[in-house]
mmCIF file of C-alpha atoms in Angstrom:
data_model
loop_
_atom_site.group_PDB
_atom_site.id
_atom_site.type_symbol
_atom_site.label_atom_id
_atom_site.label_comp_id
_atom_site.label_asym_id
_atom_site.label_seq_id
_atom_site.Cartn_x
_atom_site.Cartn_y
_atom_site.Cartn_z
ATOM 1 C CA MET F 1 -0.307 0.236 -0.008
ATOM 2 C CA THR F 2 1.592 3.364 -0.893
ATOM 3 C CA SER F 3 1.224 6.103 1.124
ATOM 4 C CA THR F 4 0.736 8.320 -1.968
ATOM 5 C CA GLU F 5 -2.201 6.474 -3.523
ATOM 6 C CA SER F 6 -3.651 4.213 -1.154
ATOM 7 C CA THR F 7 -6.806 2.297 -2.027
ATOM 8 C CA GLY F 8 -9.223 -0.293 -1.202
ATOM 9 C CA GLY F 9 -6.844 -1.930 -4.034
ATOM 10 C CA PRO F 10 -3.815 -1.043 -5.370
ATOM 11 C CA PRO F 11 -0.862 1.626 -4.751
ATOM 12 C CA VAL F 12 -0.455 4.064 -8.083
ATOM 13 C CA PRO F 13 3.014 3.732 -9.828
ATOM 14 C CA THR F 14 5.660 5.586 -8.206
ATOM 15 C CA ALA F 15 9.037 4.745 -9.878
ATOM 16 C CA VAL F 16 10.953 2.334 -12.220
ATOM 17 C CA ALA F 17 13.744 -0.082 -11.747
ATOM 18 C CA SER F 18 13.369 -3.841 -10.458
ATOM 19 C CA PRO F 19 16.152 -6.387 -9.486
ATOM 20 C CA VAL F 20 14.332 -9.160 -10.376
ATOM 21 C CA ALA F 21 12.817 -8.248 -13.644
ATOM 22 C CA MET F 22 13.064 -5.030 -15.483
ATOM 23 C CA PRO F 23 9.621 -3.358 -16.360
ATOM 24 C CA ARG F 24 8.593 -2.158 -19.691
ATOM 25 C CA HIS F 25 6.728 0.374 -18.166
ATOM 26 C CA ALA F 26 6.689 2.125 -14.922
ATOM 27 C CA GLY F 27 5.279 5.126 -13.588
ATOM 28 C CA THR F 28 6.844 8.072 -11.526
ATOM 29 C CA ALA F 29 7.849 9.105 -8.482
ATOM 30 C CA SER F 30 5.445 11.525 -7.678
ATOM 31 C CA GLU F 31 1.790 11.705 -8.484
ATOM 32 C CA GLY F 32 0.883 13.290 -11.914
ATOM 33 C CA ALA F 33 4.072 13.566 -12.945
ATOM 34 C CA GLY F 34 6.717 12.449 -15.769
ATOM 35 C CA SER F 35 5.670 11.117 -19.124
ATOM 36 C CA ASP F 36 6.284 7.531 -18.706
ATOM 37 C CA ARG F 37 3.153 7.518 -16.050
ATOM 38 C CA LEU F 38 0.907 4.652 -16.777
ATOM 39 C CA PRO F 39 -2.703 6.453 -16.981
ATOM 40 C CA LEU F 40 -4.226 2.944 -17.875
ATOM 41 C CA LEU F 41 -3.888 1.772 -14.082
ATOM 42 C CA ASP F 42 -5.745 5.253 -12.582
ATOM 43 C CA LEU F 43 -8.646 4.284 -15.126
ATOM 44 C CA LEU F 44 -8.379 0.716 -13.941
ATOM 45 C CA ARG F 45 -8.694 1.302 -10.567
ATOM 46 C CA GLY F 46 -11.524 3.472 -11.022
ATOM 47 C CA VAL F 47 -13.416 1.008 -12.764
ATOM 48 C CA ALA F 48 -12.679 -1.210 -10.085
ATOM 49 C CA ILE F 49 -13.872 0.948 -7.075
ATOM 50 C CA LEU F 50 -16.982 1.633 -8.561
ATOM 51 C CA GLY F 51 -17.510 -1.926 -9.962
ATOM 52 C CA THR F 52 -16.965 -3.194 -6.450
ATOM 53 C CA LEU F 53 -20.136 -1.383 -5.562
ATOM 54 C CA MET F 54 -22.130 -3.004 -8.229
ATOM 55 C CA THR F 55 -21.657 -5.680 -5.507
ATOM 56 C CA ASN F 56 -21.971 -4.125 -2.131
ATOM 57 C CA VAL F 57 -24.981 -2.262 -3.105
ATOM 58 C CA TRP F 58 -26.788 -5.288 -3.106
ATOM 59 C CA ILE F 59 -25.964 -6.213 0.563
ATOM 60 C CA PHE F 60 -26.734 -2.722 1.781
ATOM 61 C CA THR F 61 -30.041 -2.828 0.362
ATOM 62 C CA ALA F 62 -30.793 -6.755 1.588
ATOM 63 C CA PRO F 63 -32.809 -7.542 4.219
ATOM 64 C CA GLY F 64 -30.046 -7.986 7.235
ATOM 65 C CA ALA F 65 -27.465 -5.957 5.153
ATOM 66 C CA GLU F 66 -24.054 -7.342 6.142
ATOM 67 C CA TRP F 67 -25.139 -10.720 7.598
ATOM 68 C CA SER F 68 -27.789 -11.644 4.577
ATOM 69 C CA VAL F 69 -24.446 -12.488 2.851
ATOM 70 C CA LEU F 70 -24.096 -15.506 5.139
ATOM 71 C CA GLY F 71 -27.801 -15.870 6.333
ATOM 72 C CA GLY F 72 -29.878 -14.890 3.600
ATOM 73 C CA PRO F 73 -31.625 -16.727 0.394
ATOM 74 C CA LEU F 74 -29.086 -17.797 -2.503
ATOM 75 C CA VAL F 75 -29.643 -15.563 -5.560
ATOM 76 C CA THR F 76 -29.660 -17.565 -8.911
ATOM 77 C CA PRO F 77 -30.322 -15.998 -12.301
ATOM 78 C CA ASP F 78 -33.807 -15.729 -12.908
ATOM 79 C CA LEU F 79 -35.090 -14.732 -16.682
ATOM 80 C CA SER F 80 -38.947 -14.689 -15.887
ATOM 81 C CA SER F 81 -39.031 -10.811 -16.096
ATOM 82 C CA VAL F 82 -37.271 -7.883 -17.578
ATOM 83 C CA SER F 83 -36.519 -6.589 -14.170
ATOM 84 C CA GLU F 84 -35.454 -10.165 -12.857
ATOM 85 C CA ALA F 85 -33.428 -10.343 -15.936
ATOM 86 C CA ALA F 86 -31.570 -7.013 -15.506
ATOM 87 C CA GLU F 87 -30.730 -7.736 -11.687
ATOM 88 C CA SER F 88 -28.998 -11.210 -12.770
ATOM 89 C CA ALA F 89 -27.053 -9.743 -15.687
ATOM 90 C CA PHE F 90 -26.046 -6.846 -13.200
ATOM 91 C CA ARG F 91 -25.248 -8.985 -10.380
ATOM 92 C CA LEU F 92 -23.491 -11.812 -12.523
ATOM 93 C CA LEU F 93 -20.967 -9.227 -14.121
ATOM 94 C CA ALA F 94 -20.209 -7.452 -11.141
ATOM 95 C CA ASP F 95 -19.876 -10.419 -8.213
ATOM 96 C CA GLY F 96 -16.164 -11.323 -7.316
ATOM 97 C CA LYS F 97 -15.030 -9.867 -11.023
ATOM 98 C CA PHE F 98 -14.264 -6.102 -9.781
ATOM 99 C CA LEU F 99 -12.654 -7.317 -6.413
ATOM 100 C CA ALA F 100 -10.471 -9.653 -8.229
ATOM 101 C CA LEU F 101 -9.288 -6.708 -10.741
ATOM 102 C CA LEU F 102 -8.764 -4.737 -7.683
ATOM 103 C CA THR F 103 -6.803 -7.388 -6.154
ATOM 104 C CA VAL F 104 -4.491 -8.087 -9.310
ATOM 105 C CA LEU F 105 -3.992 -4.189 -9.328
ATOM 106 C CA PHE F 106 -2.953 -4.292 -5.918
ATOM 107 C CA GLY F 107 -0.172 -6.472 -6.902
ATOM 108 C CA VAL F 108 0.981 -4.087 -9.668
ATOM 109 C CA GLY F 109 0.786 -1.398 -7.151
ATOM 110 C CA LEU F 110 3.305 -3.764 -4.788
ATOM 111 C CA ALA F 111 5.553 -4.630 -7.858
ATOM 112 C CA ILE F 112 6.166 -0.966 -8.329
ATOM 113 C CA GLN F 113 6.794 0.012 -4.786
ATOM 114 C CA PHE F 114 9.690 -2.926 -4.683
ATOM 115 C CA ASP F 115 10.998 -1.511 -7.847
ATOM 116 C CA SER F 116 10.979 2.149 -6.354
ATOM 117 C CA ALA F 117 12.935 0.741 -2.996
ATOM 118 C CA ALA F 118 15.226 -0.935 -5.221
ATOM 119 C CA ARG F 119 16.126 2.295 -7.377
ATOM 120 C CA ARG F 120 16.646 4.212 -4.061
ATOM 121 C CA GLY F 121 18.632 1.791 -2.517
ATOM 122 C CA GLU F 122 16.439 1.341 0.208
ATOM 123 C CA PRO F 123 15.956 -2.456 2.063
ATOM 124 C CA TRP F 124 12.829 -4.420 1.111
ATOM 125 C CA PRO F 125 10.373 -4.768 2.435
ATOM 126 C CA GLY F 126 11.790 -2.325 5.015
ATOM 127 C CA ARG F 127 9.085 0.541 5.685
ATOM 128 C CA TYR F 128 6.632 -1.244 3.332
ATOM 129 C CA ARG F 129 5.682 -3.307 6.773
ATOM 130 C CA TRP F 130 4.524 0.367 8.383
ATOM 131 C CA ARG F 131 2.062 0.534 5.303
ATOM 132 C CA ALA F 132 0.974 -2.793 5.610
ATOM 133 C CA ALA F 133 0.234 -2.011 9.525
ATOM 134 C CA PHE F 134 -1.569 1.231 8.478
ATOM 135 C CA LEU F 135 -3.501 -0.378 5.878
ATOM 136 C CA PHE F 136 -4.538 -3.129 8.226
ATOM 137 C CA ALA F 137 -5.435 -0.590 10.995
ATOM 138 C CA GLU F 138 -7.474 1.381 8.423
ATOM 139 C CA GLY F 139 -9.138 -1.952 7.546
ATOM 140 C CA ALA F 140 -10.244 -2.575 11.020
ATOM 141 C CA LEU F 141 -11.787 0.796 11.523
ATOM 142 C CA HIS F 142 -13.490 0.361 8.323
ATOM 143 C CA PHE F 143 -14.688 -2.915 9.577
ATOM 144 C CA VAL F 144 -16.158 -1.981 12.849
ATOM 145 C CA LEU F 145 -17.410 1.677 12.038
ATOM 146 C CA VAL F 146 -18.714 0.950 8.468
ATOM 147 C CA PHE F 147 -18.900 -2.187 6.812
ATOM 148 C CA ALA F 148 -18.158 -5.725 7.753
ATOM 149 C CA TRP F 149 -17.057 -6.637 3.951
ATOM 150 C CA ASP F 150 -13.939 -4.531 4.456
ATOM 151 C CA VAL F 151 -11.291 -5.893 1.771
ATOM 152 C CA LEU F 152 -8.334 -4.001 3.651
ATOM 153 C CA MET F 153 -7.218 -6.091 6.375
ATOM 154 C CA GLY F 154 -6.761 -8.919 4.246
ATOM 155 C CA TYR F 155 -4.782 -6.955 1.298
ATOM 156 C CA ALA F 156 -2.466 -5.920 4.022
ATOM 157 C CA VAL F 157 -1.997 -9.226 5.788
ATOM 158 C CA THR F 158 -1.299 -10.814 2.263
ATOM 159 C CA ALA F 159 0.873 -7.924 1.129
ATOM 160 C CA LEU F 160 3.508 -8.544 3.810
ATOM 161 C CA LEU F 161 4.040 -12.130 2.351
ATOM 162 C CA VAL F 162 4.047 -11.111 -1.228
ATOM 163 C CA ALA F 163 6.307 -8.011 -0.406
ATOM 164 C CA TRP F 164 8.650 -11.112 1.024
ATOM 165 C CA LEU F 165 7.981 -13.192 -2.175
ATOM 166 C CA LEU F 166 9.155 -9.806 -4.327
ATOM 167 C CA THR F 167 12.705 -10.852 -2.875
ATOM 168 C CA ARG F 168 12.890 -14.243 -4.314
ATOM 169 C CA SER F 169 13.854 -15.431 -7.672
ATOM 170 C CA GLU F 170 11.261 -15.004 -10.517
ATOM 171 C CA ARG F 171 11.294 -18.804 -10.757
ATOM 172 C CA ALA F 172 10.279 -19.319 -7.166
ATOM 173 C CA GLN F 173 7.576 -16.339 -7.235
ATOM 174 C CA ARG F 174 5.799 -18.347 -9.976
ATOM 175 C CA ARG F 175 6.116 -21.560 -8.023
ATOM 176 C CA TRP F 176 4.306 -20.001 -5.653
ATOM 177 C CA LEU F 177 1.861 -18.212 -7.747
ATOM 178 C CA TRP F 178 0.841 -21.792 -8.961
ATOM 179 C CA TRP F 179 0.816 -23.204 -5.762
ATOM 180 C CA ALA F 180 -1.425 -20.648 -4.209
ATOM 181 C CA ALA F 181 -3.938 -21.113 -7.183
ATOM 182 C CA GLY F 182 -3.697 -24.862 -7.182
ATOM 183 C CA GLY F 183 -4.548 -24.807 -3.847
ATOM 184 C CA HIS F 184 -7.402 -22.288 -3.769
ATOM 185 C CA LEU F 185 -8.705 -24.453 -6.758
ATOM 186 C CA ALA F 186 -8.488 -27.513 -4.569
ATOM 187 C CA LEU F 187 -10.305 -26.060 -1.499
ATOM 188 C CA MET F 188 -13.041 -23.922 -3.803
ATOM 189 C CA ALA F 189 -13.836 -27.730 -5.194
ATOM 190 C CA ALA F 190 -14.038 -29.457 -1.910
ATOM 191 C CA CYS F 191 -16.351 -26.708 -0.278
ATOM 192 C CA SER F 192 -18.567 -26.858 -3.480
ATOM 193 C CA ALA F 193 -18.813 -30.434 -3.185
ATOM 194 C CA LEU F 194 -19.936 -30.001 0.241
ATOM 195 C CA LEU F 195 -22.412 -27.256 -0.453
ATOM 196 C CA LEU F 196 -23.985 -29.512 -3.286
ATOM 197 C CA ALA F 197 -24.172 -32.688 -0.906
ATOM 198 C CA ALA F 198 -26.035 -30.412 1.841
ATOM 199 C CA GLY F 199 -28.259 -28.860 -0.842
ATOM 200 C CA SER F 200 -29.487 -25.568 -1.217
ATOM 201 C CA ALA F 201 -32.195 -23.815 0.776
ATOM 202 C CA SER F 202 -35.230 -23.269 -1.299
ATOM 203 C CA GLU F 203 -35.544 -20.363 -3.443
ATOM 204 C CA GLY F 204 -36.925 -16.785 -1.794
ATOM 205 C CA GLU F 205 -36.613 -18.276 1.888
ATOM 206 C CA GLN F 206 -35.807 -15.675 4.511
ATOM 207 C CA GLN F 207 -33.103 -16.923 6.549
ATOM 208 C CA VAL F 208 -31.800 -13.952 8.457
ATOM 209 C CA ALA F 209 -33.502 -13.927 11.807
ATOM 210 C CA PRO F 210 -35.910 -11.124 11.916
ATOM 211 C CA SER F 211 -33.645 -9.343 15.212
ATOM 212 C CA VAL F 212 -30.967 -8.790 12.648
ATOM 213 C CA VAL F 213 -33.164 -7.689 9.958
ATOM 214 C CA ALA F 214 -34.723 -5.111 12.668
ATOM 215 C CA LEU F 215 -30.974 -4.020 13.750
ATOM 216 C CA TYR F 216 -29.977 -2.399 10.463
ATOM 217 C CA ALA F 217 -33.724 -1.311 9.801
ATOM 218 C CA GLU F 218 -34.087 0.319 12.865
ATOM 219 C CA GLY F 219 -31.478 -0.511 15.256
ATOM 220 C CA GLY F 220 -28.698 2.488 16.337
ATOM 221 C CA TYR F 221 -25.415 2.871 15.341
ATOM 222 C CA GLY F 222 -23.660 1.579 18.268
ATOM 223 C CA GLU F 223 -26.017 -1.839 18.103
ATOM 224 C CA GLN F 224 -24.507 -2.327 14.684
ATOM 225 C CA VAL F 225 -21.163 -1.808 15.869
ATOM 226 C CA ALA F 226 -21.308 -4.191 18.512
ATOM 227 C CA PHE F 227 -23.052 -6.597 16.330
ATOM 228 C CA ARG F 228 -19.984 -6.593 14.111
ATOM 229 C CA LEU F 229 -17.672 -6.879 16.985
ATOM 230 C CA GLU F 230 -19.652 -10.008 18.249
ATOM 231 C CA ASN F 231 -19.898 -11.775 14.886
ATOM 232 C CA ALA F 232 -16.265 -10.608 13.655
ATOM 233 C CA LEU F 233 -14.881 -14.278 12.867
ATOM 234 C CA ALA F 234 -18.057 -15.164 10.630
ATOM 235 C CA LEU F 235 -17.735 -11.566 9.084
ATOM 236 C CA ARG F 236 -13.928 -11.871 8.468
ATOM 237 C CA LEU F 237 -14.248 -15.768 7.030
ATOM 238 C CA GLU F 238 -13.728 -14.499 3.213
ATOM 239 C CA PRO F 239 -10.138 -13.251 3.432
ATOM 240 C CA VAL F 240 -9.296 -16.120 5.259
ATOM 241 C CA LEU F 241 -11.009 -18.302 2.779
ATOM 242 C CA THR F 242 -9.505 -16.992 -0.014
ATOM 243 C CA PHE F 243 -5.916 -16.419 1.256
ATOM 244 C CA GLY F 244 -4.373 -18.274 -1.751
ATOM 245 C CA LEU F 245 -6.589 -16.646 -4.302
ATOM 246 C CA LEU F 246 -5.134 -13.550 -2.707
ATOM 247 C CA VAL F 247 -1.586 -14.481 -3.223
ATOM 248 C CA ALA F 248 -1.922 -15.655 -6.561
ATOM 249 C CA LEU F 249 -3.568 -12.555 -7.711
ATOM 250 C CA PHE F 250 -0.989 -10.275 -6.158
ATOM 251 C CA LEU F 251 1.952 -12.384 -7.932
ATOM 252 C CA LEU F 252 -0.200 -12.180 -11.174
ATOM 253 C CA GLY F 253 -0.475 -8.592 -11.094
ATOM 254 C CA ALA F 254 3.012 -8.158 -10.439
ATOM 255 C CA ARG F 255 4.228 -10.485 -13.579
ATOM 256 C CA LEU F 256 1.366 -8.383 -15.872
ATOM 257 C CA TYR F 257 2.965 -5.451 -14.985
ATOM 258 C CA ARG F 258 6.753 -6.799 -15.378
ATOM 259 C CA ALA F 259 5.682 -7.703 -18.447
ATOM 260 C CA GLY F 260 4.425 -4.617 -19.925
ATOM 261 C CA ALA F 261 0.627 -5.362 -19.748
ATOM 262 C CA PHE F 262 -0.500 -1.821 -18.797
ATOM 263 C CA GLY F 263 1.899 0.274 -21.068
ATOM 264 C CA PRO F 264 0.723 2.085 -24.222
ATOM 265 C CA ASP F 265 2.820 0.212 -26.891
ATOM 266 C CA ALA F 266 2.406 -2.383 -29.075
ATOM 267 C CA THR F 267 3.263 -5.095 -26.302
ATOM 268 C CA GLY F 268 0.543 -3.670 -23.866
ATOM 269 C CA ARG F 269 -1.793 -3.946 -26.687
ATOM 270 C CA ARG F 270 -1.329 -7.500 -27.839
ATOM 271 C CA LEU F 271 -0.824 -8.780 -23.703
ATOM 272 C CA ARG F 272 -4.496 -6.915 -22.882
ATOM 273 C CA GLY F 273 -5.901 -8.432 -25.953
ATOM 274 C CA ARG F 274 -4.988 -11.788 -24.824
ATOM 275 C CA MET F 275 -6.442 -11.154 -21.325
ATOM 276 C CA LEU F 276 -9.585 -9.877 -23.102
ATOM 277 C CA ARG F 277 -10.175 -13.205 -25.430
ATOM 278 C CA TRP F 278 -9.112 -15.624 -22.951
ATOM 279 C CA GLY F 279 -10.661 -14.003 -19.905
ATOM 280 C CA LEU F 280 -14.146 -13.064 -21.187
ATOM 281 C CA GLY F 281 -13.897 -16.201 -23.183
ATOM 282 C CA THR F 282 -13.491 -18.613 -20.860
ATOM 283 C CA GLY F 283 -14.765 -16.821 -18.034
ATOM 284 C CA LEU F 284 -18.054 -15.739 -18.931
ATOM 285 C CA PRO F 285 -19.303 -19.246 -19.897
ATOM 286 C CA LEU F 286 -18.374 -20.421 -16.824
ATOM 287 C CA THR F 287 -20.217 -17.734 -14.875
ATOM 288 C CA VAL F 288 -23.343 -18.219 -16.455
ATOM 289 C CA LEU F 289 -22.489 -22.178 -15.883
ATOM 290 C CA PHE F 290 -21.927 -21.674 -12.363
ATOM 291 C CA ALA F 291 -24.971 -19.570 -11.550
ATOM 292 C CA PHE F 292 -26.990 -22.477 -12.408
ATOM 293 C CA PHE F 293 -25.436 -24.645 -9.821
ATOM 294 C CA GLY F 294 -27.149 -22.984 -6.806
ATOM 295 C CA GLU F 295 -25.175 -22.951 -3.745
ATOM 296 C CA GLY F 296 -22.736 -25.507 -5.065
ATOM 297 C CA GLY F 297 -21.726 -22.937 -7.255
ATOM 298 C CA PHE F 298 -21.817 -19.727 -5.603
ATOM 299 C CA LEU F 299 -17.672 -20.071 -4.323
ATOM 300 C CA LEU F 300 -17.033 -21.351 -8.249
ATOM 301 C CA ASN F 301 -18.428 -18.108 -9.453
ATOM 302 C CA ARG F 302 -17.130 -15.711 -7.097
ATOM 303 C CA TYR F 303 -13.888 -17.096 -6.589
ATOM 304 C CA VAL F 304 -12.904 -19.173 -9.822
ATOM 305 C CA ALA F 305 -14.569 -17.774 -12.500
ATOM 306 C CA ALA F 306 -14.415 -13.957 -11.258
ATOM 307 C CA PRO F 307 -10.842 -13.602 -11.644
ATOM 308 C CA LEU F 308 -10.773 -14.876 -15.255
ATOM 309 C CA VAL F 309 -13.470 -12.327 -15.876
ATOM 310 C CA ALA F 310 -11.484 -9.694 -14.562
ATOM 311 C CA LEU F 311 -8.390 -10.320 -16.446
ATOM 312 C CA GLY F 312 -11.037 -9.830 -19.229
ATOM 313 C CA TYR F 313 -11.983 -6.558 -17.806
ATOM 314 C CA ILE F 314 -8.378 -5.502 -18.051
ATOM 315 C CA GLY F 315 -8.344 -6.395 -21.546
ATOM 316 C CA LEU F 316 -12.014 -4.655 -22.303
ATOM 317 C CA VAL F 317 -11.063 -1.630 -20.782
ATOM 318 C CA GLY F 318 -7.562 -1.389 -22.101
ATOM 319 C CA ALA F 319 -9.181 -2.000 -25.609
ATOM 320 C CA LEU F 320 -11.879 0.876 -25.184
ATOM 321 C CA ALA F 321 -9.260 3.353 -24.054
ATOM 322 C CA ASP F 322 -6.960 2.569 -26.931
ATOM 323 C CA ARG F 323 -9.279 2.959 -29.586
ATOM 324 C CA VAL F 324 -10.443 6.195 -28.375
ATOM 325 C CA ARG F 325 -7.510 8.074 -30.045
ATOM 326 C CA ARG F 326 -9.249 11.618 -30.167
ATOM 327 C CA PRO F 327 -11.694 11.482 -27.532
ATOM 328 C CA GLY F 328 -14.636 13.849 -28.005
ATOM 329 C CA ARG F 329 -15.616 15.961 -24.703
ATOM 330 C CA VAL F 330 -17.936 13.744 -23.369
ATOM 331 C CA ALA F 331 -15.414 10.741 -23.463
ATOM 332 C CA THR F 332 -12.589 13.044 -22.088
ATOM 333 C CA ALA F 333 -14.898 14.118 -19.045
ATOM 334 C CA ALA F 334 -15.717 10.029 -18.525
ATOM 335 C CA THR F 335 -12.184 8.757 -18.453
ATOM 336 C CA GLY F 336 -10.872 11.756 -16.566
ATOM 337 C CA ALA F 337 -13.588 11.228 -13.961
ATOM 338 C CA LEU F 338 -12.731 8.021 -13.590
ATOM 339 C CA ALA F 339 -8.934 8.146 -13.630
ATOM 340 C CA SER F 340 -9.753 10.547 -10.498
ATOM 341 C CA VAL F 341 -11.972 8.355 -8.614
ATOM 342 C CA GLY F 342 -8.807 5.780 -9.503
ATOM 343 C CA ARG F 343 -6.361 8.487 -7.923
ATOM 344 C CA THR F 344 -8.516 8.975 -4.676
ATOM 345 C CA ALA F 345 -9.388 5.294 -4.712
ATOM 346 C CA LEU F 346 -9.173 4.962 -0.890
ATOM 347 C CA THR F 347 -11.268 7.781 -0.242
ATOM 348 C CA CYS F 348 -13.730 6.785 -2.768
ATOM 349 C CA TYR F 349 -13.905 2.950 -1.455
ATOM 350 C CA VAL F 350 -14.625 4.219 2.219
ATOM 351 C CA LEU F 351 -16.922 7.044 0.885
ATOM 352 C CA GLN F 352 -18.888 4.682 -1.137
ATOM 353 C CA ASN F 353 -19.722 2.430 1.748
ATOM 354 C CA VAL F 354 -20.411 5.729 4.250
ATOM 355 C CA LEU F 355 -22.902 6.788 2.164
ATOM 356 C CA CYS F 356 -24.743 3.767 1.140
ATOM 357 C CA VAL F 357 -24.750 3.026 5.173
ATOM 358 C CA LEU F 358 -26.409 6.357 5.457
ATOM 359 C CA LEU F 359 -28.860 6.310 2.420
ATOM 360 C CA ALA F 360 -29.546 2.513 3.031
ATOM 361 C CA TYR F 361 -29.596 1.695 6.975
ATOM 362 C CA GLY F 362 -32.050 3.080 9.256
ATOM 363 C CA ILE F 363 -29.474 5.160 10.788
ATOM 364 C CA GLY F 364 -29.746 7.310 8.046
ATOM 365 C CA ALA F 365 -32.498 7.328 5.323
ATOM 366 C CA GLY F 366 -33.678 3.958 5.648
ATOM 367 C CA LEU F 367 -34.593 3.501 2.048
ATOM 368 C CA ALA F 368 -33.826 -0.250 2.504
ATOM 369 C CA ALA F 369 -36.753 -0.705 4.776
ATOM 370 C CA ARG F 370 -38.744 2.252 3.260
ATOM 371 C CA ILE F 371 -38.503 0.709 -0.389
ATOM 372 C CA GLY F 372 -37.755 -3.036 0.355
ATOM 373 C CA PRO F 373 -37.196 -5.706 -1.829
ATOM 374 C CA ASP F 374 -40.996 -5.863 -3.165
ATOM 375 C CA ALA F 375 -39.957 -2.627 -5.222
ATOM 376 C CA GLY F 376 -37.769 -4.822 -7.608
ATOM 377 C CA PRO F 377 -34.158 -4.049 -8.414
ATOM 378 C CA TRP F 378 -34.470 -0.665 -10.240
ATOM 379 C CA TRP F 379 -34.002 1.257 -7.224
ATOM 380 C CA VAL F 380 -30.799 -0.757 -5.771
ATOM 381 C CA MET F 381 -29.237 -0.169 -9.283
ATOM 382 C CA GLY F 382 -30.367 3.366 -9.061
ATOM 383 C CA LEU F 383 -28.567 3.646 -5.859
ATOM 384 C CA TRP F 384 -25.674 2.675 -7.250
ATOM 385 C CA ALA F 385 -25.802 4.847 -10.310
ATOM 386 C CA ALA F 386 -26.141 7.960 -7.900
ATOM 387 C CA VAL F 387 -23.644 6.734 -5.386
ATOM 388 C CA SER F 388 -21.442 6.732 -8.407
ATOM 389 C CA ALA F 389 -22.060 10.037 -9.920
ATOM 390 C CA VAL F 390 -21.184 11.298 -6.721
ATOM 391 C CA LEU F 391 -17.667 9.832 -6.043
ATOM 392 C CA LEU F 392 -17.037 10.650 -10.118
ATOM 393 C CA ALA F 393 -17.896 14.347 -9.503
ATOM 394 C CA ALA F 394 -16.675 14.718 -5.967
ATOM 395 C CA ALA F 395 -13.086 13.051 -6.934
ATOM 396 C CA SER F 396 -13.039 15.085 -10.334
ATOM 397 C CA LEU F 397 -13.353 18.463 -8.453
ATOM 398 C CA TRP F 398 -10.944 17.000 -5.587
ATOM 399 C CA THR F 399 -8.110 16.204 -7.809
ATOM 400 C CA ARG F 400 -8.336 19.712 -9.842
ATOM 401 C CA ARG F 401 -6.944 21.444 -6.388
ATOM 402 C CA PHE F 402 -4.892 18.345 -4.469
ATOM 403 C CA ARG F 403 -2.823 15.810 -5.489
ATOM 404 C CA HIS F 404 -4.045 13.299 -3.012
ATOM 405 C CA GLY F 405 -7.486 12.198 -1.634
ATOM 406 C CA PRO F 406 -8.198 12.957 2.008
ATOM 407 C CA LEU F 407 -7.637 9.540 3.295
ATOM 408 C CA GLU F 408 -4.460 9.102 0.879
ATOM 409 C CA ALA F 409 -3.402 12.423 2.454
ATOM 410 C CA LEU F 410 -3.710 11.314 5.975
ATOM 411 C CA GLN F 411 -1.678 8.383 5.124
ATOM 412 C CA ARG F 412 1.357 10.028 3.756
ATOM 413 C CA ALA F 413 1.223 12.338 6.939
ATOM 414 C CA VAL F 414 1.207 9.495 9.463
ATOM 415 C CA LEU F 415 3.718 7.757 7.868
ATOM 416 C CA ARG F 416 5.392 10.820 6.654
ATOM 417 C CA ARG F 417 6.291 10.428 3.364
#
């Protein structure tokens, strides 16, 4: 995690040179400076931040909110109406995909920081341990005070291991990548088999206790904080279950960066073209297939197919950016706003969750209980669009005057860098 552009995901490029493998392209030591900065990384981060909200917005608006992920009915694709089909497509295209994209980009940022430290002749991981500790503290506060499904704590722990792995040989890193990916696939297969054997809950059955539903619809803020603390083990299960995947995607991000996958030249375009074809060509069919497995396919969809689709999204965003050679005002404003979200990604990640809490929970506007699931999915998608618009506008205005987002600046001040 950088002290300059920290995110719920990856750090922003900061320097060049690597003792392990010289990257074809690198960022600069200061935000927004230099001609060899990789603007695609900012764009991808912005897409990933808004994309994670595409998944989380359904959590905020579900009965029982954060607990609904563990205790609510499983949502399977439904094509019986236009609204159900729209919700199914919205969820399937987002669930786990943008989180995996964010994880890959974190690995990119970690490799860039490693290269930066090597160029300055600084020991590694060295001071990065303090950055990881600060990230963990940020995540812990975010978990307790805002949203149970925080990603920062898991990223901080994983980053410490991968930071050490970056000092190993490329062959050793490749082995760790395959070991981590293989172990993760084996675990997902075993867990999915157990879920299939146990059978799925009947469709539409509400399994969240009424007391928990009432907690988020009517309870006080202190009660919600206490609930997260009391159920911390269950609510922190995801990063433990997917630790192998996190390690693999961190290392994959580092390898993609060093291969030049994010550069503007022919090498970058070729690699992104491959990711587009293979990622979407294999990931999307698997997503659809696993979606109809019920509970047995949930883990396979979110944690096996999703990373493949995430690679395809990198290729897709890159292809769209490459083809807009002479963008008009609308395209320029859109890409600029997304890049601004990417540059202030940590702030936007936390802010989007704060806004959803205030809009959906009973401690704020209480829209989840007022409108309710009977109103259909359109208002939930509208909530995502509205919060995204606020983030895009706020980030654009902020970056016109300031180099770093508010939380990024706070991290710089604490770490004094």
